[in-house]
């Protein structure tokens, strides 16, 4: 049961308490115990103590209330709530204060423009204003981009209010790619956890993102279930835990559950950095081209092909290091490389320009190639600057032999000139390895 005594939860610290409660929910701390000070003092964040089970919360509540400090019986009464219940009560008690937080409209327009420059969808941009109007100290906006083989890439924008002003900053976003499929249309991922107050009605948390749902499920310490469905009554069990230990994973979901997702945080400054699409391509192992890189030591700009270096250990912040191939010094000429292959769309200047831009963005591009048998075939193509070439794939993502679509090498009768060119080519290949 939960104590249901009227109390004054209006506080000037409402937003900080809301942030704390939301963070507690995210890490699975489902209950909170707190002591109410005299009415002339607002409830403050440091008065809240969190627990991952109702039993632990009740034990602590009884310990604190042991001196007679039961709600309504003493000067400093002690209460307990579920974290979700407390979050709702704080929001209701402080609705007027939260709704009238000042929001700088210039800051809103700046943030919208930065998100648009990074290529985030209008749907994500539209979520910024209502969040900023609450005055919350931190919030995020999520969206998904289609990835290879029908698997989504999750993107999360992180926005935080300055400690010194009412201004929000968009300094980073995260991209995650793995083996977890998108939810079936009309259904959601969900995690069901034990409800000790009412065992027949488990606590349910729903997710738009499969990666988020799996991450939340893996943090649970008690009895829990990871599922997908239209509702808790109409769901498919994907995995379950007993006393915090996994005791079942659906055979069809094993690759998704146990597969390692690739996650990377991308830092931006005033809307300048890797775009959403570039980030999605990079966590899927592809290389992108940027012409607005900045040397921090000299302040000079430069161009480079860039990919995540999966061969090196991550940095102290859990990010992959970047492998850079300066352009043009590295020696990869995308235009000349394209012309080595029999690609139908290159004959149309507008289509060729679009292909060049898409490849620089790290995309896999649909093209029509002609094989050794002179038959046309629809394939997907991506740039491989590290090896100064292109890779080709079937529609199912299977890699194909690029040699099948290469043009015959041009004949050159100047033997001396051939030797010189051969040496130069060998040096380029060595640089690319």
Short mmCIF file of C-alpha atoms in Angstrom, two decimals, residues 25-353:
data_model
loop_
_atom_site.label_atom_id
_atom_site.label_comp_id
_atom_site.label_asym_id
_atom_site.label_seq_id
_atom_site.Cartn_x
_atom_site.Cartn_y
_atom_site.Cartn_z
CA UNK A 25 12.84 5.71 -13.51
CA UNK A 26 15.36 5.30 -16.33
CA UNK A 27 17.69 3.17 -14.17
CA UNK A 28 14.90 1.06 -12.62
CA UNK A 29 14.60 2.72 -9.18
CA UNK A 30 10.87 2.22 -8.80
CA UNK A 31 10.16 3.59 -5.29
CA UNK A 32 11.03 6.69 -3.30
CA UNK A 33 11.02 7.54 0.42
CA UNK A 34 11.11 11.16 1.59
CA UNK A 35 10.74 13.23 4.72
CA UNK A 36 8.60 16.38 4.69
CA UNK A 37 10.16 19.36 6.43
CA UNK A 38 8.12 22.14 8.08
CA UNK A 39 5.75 23.97 5.75
CA UNK A 40 8.04 26.99 5.51
CA UNK A 41 10.67 24.90 3.69
CA UNK A 42 10.20 23.55 0.14
CA UNK A 43 10.72 19.89 -0.67
CA UNK A 44 14.26 19.55 -2.04
CA UNK A 45 15.97 16.87 -4.17
CA UNK A 46 18.32 15.74 -1.41
CA UNK A 47 15.33 14.66 0.72
CA UNK A 48 14.42 11.89 -1.76
CA UNK A 49 15.88 8.38 -1.34
CA UNK A 50 15.33 5.79 -4.08
CA UNK A 51 14.98 2.00 -4.05
CA UNK A 52 14.63 -0.66 -6.74
CA UNK A 53 11.95 -2.69 -4.93
CA UNK A 54 8.90 -1.92 -2.82
CA UNK A 55 10.24 -4.14 -0.04
CA UNK A 56 13.45 -2.16 0.28
CA UNK A 57 11.49 1.10 0.27
CA UNK A 58 9.11 -0.13 2.99
CA UNK A 59 12.00 -1.34 5.16
CA UNK A 60 13.61 2.10 4.94
CA UNK A 61 10.28 3.85 5.48
CA UNK A 62 9.62 1.82 8.64
CA UNK A 63 13.14 2.53 9.88
CA UNK A 64 12.74 6.28 9.41
CA UNK A 65 9.21 6.25 10.79
CA UNK A 66 10.25 4.15 13.78
CA UNK A 67 10.67 7.22 15.94
CA UNK A 68 6.99 8.04 15.57
CA UNK A 69 7.41 10.14 12.44
CA UNK A 70 4.38 8.70 10.68
CA UNK A 71 2.54 10.93 8.19
CA UNK A 72 0.42 13.42 10.12
CA UNK A 73 1.85 12.37 13.50
CA UNK A 74 5.01 14.41 13.73
CA UNK A 75 6.75 17.57 12.66
CA UNK A 76 8.84 15.73 10.06
CA UNK A 77 6.55 12.99 8.64
CA UNK A 78 7.95 10.31 6.33
CA UNK A 79 6.23 9.15 3.13
CA UNK A 80 6.81 6.57 0.43
CA UNK A 81 5.57 6.47 -3.15
CA UNK A 82 6.24 4.64 -6.38
CA UNK A 83 8.58 6.80 -8.44
CA UNK A 84 5.95 7.14 -11.19
CA UNK A 85 3.29 8.18 -8.68
CA UNK A 86 5.57 10.77 -7.08
CA UNK A 87 6.49 12.15 -10.50
CA UNK A 88 2.84 12.67 -11.40
CA UNK A 89 2.03 14.30 -8.03
CA UNK A 90 4.94 16.73 -8.29
CA UNK A 91 3.90 17.73 -11.81
CA UNK A 92 0.29 18.28 -10.77
CA UNK A 93 1.18 20.26 -7.66
CA UNK A 94 3.50 22.54 -9.60
CA UNK A 95 1.65 22.77 -12.93
CA UNK A 96 1.30 26.56 -12.88
CA UNK A 97 4.95 27.10 -12.05
CA UNK A 98 6.13 24.68 -14.73
CA UNK A 99 3.84 26.03 -17.46
CA UNK A 100 4.92 29.61 -16.93
CA UNK A 101 8.64 29.06 -17.13
CA UNK A 102 10.19 31.68 -19.37
CA UNK A 103 11.43 30.42 -22.70
CA UNK A 104 13.64 32.48 -24.95
CA UNK A 105 12.07 32.33 -28.41
CA UNK A 106 15.33 33.25 -30.12
CA UNK A 107 16.96 30.28 -28.44
CA UNK A 108 14.10 28.05 -29.68
CA UNK A 109 14.56 29.22 -33.27
CA UNK A 110 18.33 28.70 -33.03
CA UNK A 111 17.91 25.15 -31.73
CA UNK A 112 15.34 24.34 -34.42
CA UNK A 113 17.70 25.61 -37.11
CA UNK A 114 20.62 23.61 -35.72
CA UNK A 115 18.55 20.41 -35.63
CA UNK A 116 17.40 21.05 -39.22
CA UNK A 117 20.99 21.64 -40.37
CA UNK A 118 21.92 18.29 -38.86
CA UNK A 119 19.19 16.62 -40.92
CA UNK A 120 16.75 15.70 -38.17
CA UNK A 121 13.13 15.27 -39.22
CA UNK A 122 10.43 17.90 -38.85
CA UNK A 123 8.65 15.55 -36.48
CA UNK A 124 11.66 15.67 -34.14
CA UNK A 125 12.02 19.43 -34.53
CA UNK A 126 8.35 19.89 -33.60
CA UNK A 127 9.02 18.17 -30.25
CA UNK A 128 11.53 20.83 -29.19
CA UNK A 129 9.16 23.67 -28.30
CA UNK A 130 6.79 21.83 -25.89
CA UNK A 131 9.79 20.35 -24.10
CA UNK A 132 11.58 23.70 -23.83
CA UNK A 133 8.43 25.38 -22.54
CA UNK A 134 8.43 23.13 -19.48
CA UNK A 135 11.76 24.62 -18.42
CA UNK A 136 13.16 21.16 -17.74
CA UNK A 137 16.90 21.10 -17.19
CA UNK A 138 17.48 18.26 -19.64
CA UNK A 139 15.50 16.37 -22.25
CA UNK A 140 16.05 14.26 -25.34
CA UNK A 141 14.28 13.71 -28.64
CA UNK A 142 14.37 10.35 -30.41
CA UNK A 143 13.86 9.28 -33.99
CA UNK A 144 14.71 6.32 -36.19
CA UNK A 145 16.28 6.14 -39.64
CA UNK A 146 16.03 3.06 -41.87
CA UNK A 147 19.21 1.01 -41.84
CA UNK A 148 20.64 -1.94 -43.72
CA UNK A 149 18.52 -5.08 -44.16
CA UNK A 150 15.41 -3.45 -42.71
CA UNK A 151 16.99 -2.80 -39.30
CA UNK A 152 16.55 0.70 -37.82
CA UNK A 153 19.21 3.10 -36.58
CA UNK A 154 18.18 4.92 -33.41
CA UNK A 155 19.09 8.60 -33.02
CA UNK A 156 18.79 10.54 -29.76
CA UNK A 157 19.23 14.31 -29.56
CA UNK A 158 20.40 15.53 -26.14
CA UNK A 159 19.47 19.05 -25.02
CA UNK A 160 20.50 20.62 -21.72
CA UNK A 161 19.76 24.00 -20.17
CA UNK A 162 22.73 26.15 -19.25
CA UNK A 163 23.52 26.41 -15.55
CA UNK A 164 23.97 30.15 -15.98
CA UNK A 165 20.92 31.10 -18.09
CA UNK A 166 17.58 29.92 -19.54
CA UNK A 167 19.28 28.97 -22.82
CA UNK A 168 19.34 25.40 -24.10
CA UNK A 169 22.33 23.89 -25.88
CA UNK A 170 22.36 21.17 -28.52
CA UNK A 171 25.85 19.76 -28.13
CA UNK A 172 25.52 16.10 -29.02
CA UNK A 173 23.41 13.27 -30.32
CA UNK A 174 23.77 9.50 -30.17
CA UNK A 175 23.39 6.91 -32.93
CA UNK A 176 22.85 3.18 -32.30
CA UNK A 177 22.77 0.36 -34.85
CA UNK A 178 22.41 -3.35 -34.17
CA UNK A 179 20.30 -6.41 -34.88
CA UNK A 180 17.07 -5.43 -33.10
CA UNK A 181 14.17 -5.16 -35.58
CA UNK A 182 11.60 -2.36 -35.50
CA UNK A 183 8.30 -3.05 -33.75
CA UNK A 184 5.56 -4.55 -35.87
CA UNK A 185 3.14 -1.80 -37.03
CA UNK A 186 0.46 -1.26 -34.38
CA UNK A 187 2.62 -2.86 -31.68
CA UNK A 188 5.23 -1.69 -29.16
CA UNK A 189 8.16 -3.09 -27.26
CA UNK A 190 7.37 -3.32 -23.55
CA UNK A 191 8.98 -4.41 -20.31
CA UNK A 192 6.76 -5.89 -17.60
CA UNK A 193 8.09 -5.90 -14.04
CA UNK A 194 6.77 -7.34 -10.82
CA UNK A 195 4.14 -5.29 -8.97
CA UNK A 196 4.32 -6.35 -5.32
CA UNK A 197 1.36 -4.16 -4.44
CA UNK A 198 -0.82 -5.98 -6.98
CA UNK A 199 0.89 -9.14 -8.31
CA UNK A 200 -1.86 -9.76 -10.86
CA UNK A 201 -1.19 -6.42 -12.59
CA UNK A 202 2.52 -6.07 -13.48
CA UNK A 203 4.08 -2.66 -14.01
CA UNK A 204 4.39 -1.93 -17.74
CA UNK A 205 6.79 0.45 -19.49
CA UNK A 206 6.47 0.81 -23.28
CA UNK A 207 9.15 1.81 -25.79
CA UNK A 208 9.23 3.00 -29.39
CA UNK A 209 12.83 1.79 -29.64
CA UNK A 210 13.80 -1.86 -29.40
CA UNK A 211 17.34 -0.90 -28.32
CA UNK A 212 15.94 1.16 -25.45
CA UNK A 213 13.60 -1.65 -24.40
CA UNK A 214 16.37 -4.27 -24.36
CA UNK A 215 18.73 -1.96 -22.45
CA UNK A 216 16.04 -1.28 -19.83
CA UNK A 217 15.18 -4.98 -19.53
CA UNK A 218 18.83 -5.95 -19.01
CA UNK A 219 19.02 -3.57 -16.01
CA UNK A 220 16.11 -5.21 -14.16
CA UNK A 221 17.03 -7.12 -11.01
CA UNK A 222 13.76 -8.86 -10.17
CA UNK A 223 11.22 -10.84 -12.17
CA UNK A 224 10.59 -9.18 -15.53
CA UNK A 225 9.58 -9.83 -19.12
CA UNK A 226 10.58 -8.24 -22.42
CA UNK A 227 7.74 -8.43 -24.96
CA UNK A 228 6.21 -6.95 -28.08
CA UNK A 229 2.52 -6.51 -28.69
CA UNK A 230 -0.53 -4.31 -28.92
CA UNK A 231 -1.02 -4.41 -25.14
CA UNK A 232 0.13 -6.35 -22.05
CA UNK A 233 -2.81 -8.68 -22.67
CA UNK A 234 -1.87 -9.25 -26.33
CA UNK A 235 1.90 -9.69 -26.51
CA UNK A 236 4.68 -12.03 -27.57
CA UNK A 237 7.30 -12.91 -24.97
CA UNK A 238 10.82 -12.13 -26.23
CA UNK A 239 12.81 -12.71 -23.04
CA UNK A 240 12.25 -13.13 -19.31
CA UNK A 241 14.12 -12.92 -16.02
CA UNK A 242 13.66 -14.58 -12.66
CA UNK A 243 15.31 -12.84 -9.71
CA UNK A 244 17.40 -10.81 -12.12
CA UNK A 245 18.72 -13.80 -14.09
CA UNK A 246 17.71 -14.41 -17.71
CA UNK A 247 15.88 -17.72 -17.92
CA UNK A 248 14.42 -17.48 -21.43
CA UNK A 249 15.12 -15.81 -24.77
CA UNK A 250 12.80 -16.43 -27.70
CA UNK A 251 14.75 -18.40 -30.35
CA UNK A 252 13.69 -15.92 -33.05
CA UNK A 253 15.04 -13.04 -30.95
CA UNK A 254 18.39 -14.50 -29.82
CA UNK A 255 20.50 -12.81 -32.50
CA UNK A 256 18.88 -9.47 -31.71
CA UNK A 257 19.19 -9.89 -27.93
CA UNK A 258 22.77 -11.14 -27.78
CA UNK A 259 24.11 -9.18 -30.76
CA UNK A 260 26.37 -6.25 -29.97
CA UNK A 261 24.93 -2.88 -30.95
CA UNK A 262 27.26 -0.16 -32.23
CA UNK A 263 26.75 3.09 -30.34
CA UNK A 264 28.51 6.42 -30.88
CA UNK A 265 28.04 9.92 -29.49
CA UNK A 266 28.52 12.67 -32.08
CA UNK A 267 29.38 16.15 -30.79
CA UNK A 268 28.20 19.24 -32.64
CA UNK A 269 28.76 22.97 -32.31
CA UNK A 270 26.06 25.44 -33.36
CA UNK A 271 24.57 22.95 -35.79
CA UNK A 272 27.89 22.01 -37.38
CA UNK A 273 29.10 18.43 -37.24
CA UNK A 274 28.23 15.02 -38.63
CA UNK A 275 24.64 14.97 -39.88
CA UNK A 276 22.02 12.49 -38.69
CA UNK A 277 22.32 10.47 -41.92
CA UNK A 278 26.13 10.50 -41.81
CA UNK A 279 26.06 9.28 -38.20
CA UNK A 280 23.62 6.49 -39.12
CA UNK A 281 25.93 5.38 -41.92
CA UNK A 282 29.03 5.50 -39.72
CA UNK A 283 27.60 3.24 -37.00
CA UNK A 284 26.79 0.79 -39.80
CA UNK A 285 30.48 0.72 -40.76
CA UNK A 286 30.55 3.12 -43.69
CA UNK A 287 32.75 6.11 -44.49
CA UNK A 288 31.58 9.70 -44.96
CA UNK A 289 33.16 12.81 -46.48
CA UNK A 290 33.23 16.19 -44.76
CA UNK A 291 34.55 19.42 -46.20
CA UNK A 292 34.14 21.49 -43.01
CA UNK A 293 36.58 19.78 -40.64
CA UNK A 294 38.64 22.07 -38.41
CA UNK A 295 42.19 21.55 -37.16
CA UNK A 296 41.97 22.45 -33.44
CA UNK A 297 45.66 23.34 -33.26
CA UNK A 298 45.89 25.66 -36.27
CA UNK A 299 42.25 26.63 -36.68
CA UNK A 300 42.50 25.78 -40.38
CA UNK A 301 39.76 23.95 -42.23
CA UNK A 302 40.31 20.76 -44.20
CA UNK A 303 38.47 17.98 -46.03
CA UNK A 304 38.55 14.30 -45.14
CA UNK A 305 36.93 10.90 -45.51
CA UNK A 306 36.08 9.65 -42.00
CA UNK A 307 34.95 6.35 -40.49
CA UNK A 308 34.71 4.81 -37.03
CA UNK A 309 37.83 2.81 -36.20
CA UNK A 310 36.51 -0.49 -34.91
CA UNK A 311 40.05 -1.92 -34.67
CA UNK A 312 41.10 0.36 -31.82
CA UNK A 313 39.93 0.42 -28.22
CA UNK A 314 37.19 2.93 -27.39
CA UNK A 315 38.08 6.18 -25.67
CA UNK A 316 37.36 6.98 -22.01
CA UNK A 317 33.82 8.07 -22.90
CA UNK A 318 32.87 4.82 -24.65
CA UNK A 319 33.23 6.20 -28.17
CA UNK A 320 35.11 4.74 -31.11
CA UNK A 321 38.04 6.77 -32.36
CA UNK A 322 37.81 8.31 -35.82
CA UNK A 323 39.93 7.13 -38.73
CA UNK A 324 40.56 10.08 -41.06
CA UNK A 325 41.80 10.05 -44.65
CA UNK A 326 42.60 13.61 -45.71
CA UNK A 327 41.30 14.72 -49.09
CA UNK A 328 43.04 15.01 -51.53
CA UNK A 329 46.31 13.97 -49.83
CA UNK A 330 45.15 10.40 -49.20
CA UNK A 331 44.70 9.89 -52.93
CA UNK A 332 41.13 8.64 -53.26
CA UNK A 333 39.36 10.33 -56.19
CA UNK A 334 35.69 9.33 -56.06
CA UNK A 335 34.85 10.66 -59.52
CA UNK A 336 37.68 8.78 -61.23
CA UNK A 337 36.90 5.62 -59.25
CA UNK A 338 33.26 5.69 -60.37
CA UNK A 339 34.36 5.95 -64.00
CA UNK A 340 36.22 2.64 -63.68
CA UNK A 341 32.87 0.82 -63.48
CA UNK A 342 30.05 0.28 -65.97
CA UNK A 343 27.30 2.24 -64.17
CA UNK A 344 24.35 3.31 -66.29
CA UNK A 345 23.30 6.35 -64.24
CA UNK A 346 26.68 8.07 -64.70
CA UNK A 347 25.66 8.96 -68.25
CA UNK A 348 23.15 11.51 -66.92
CA UNK A 349 24.91 14.53 -65.29
CA UNK A 350 22.17 15.20 -62.74
CA UNK A 351 22.05 11.56 -61.65
CA UNK A 352 25.83 11.39 -61.45
CA UNK A 353 25.93 14.49 -59.21
#
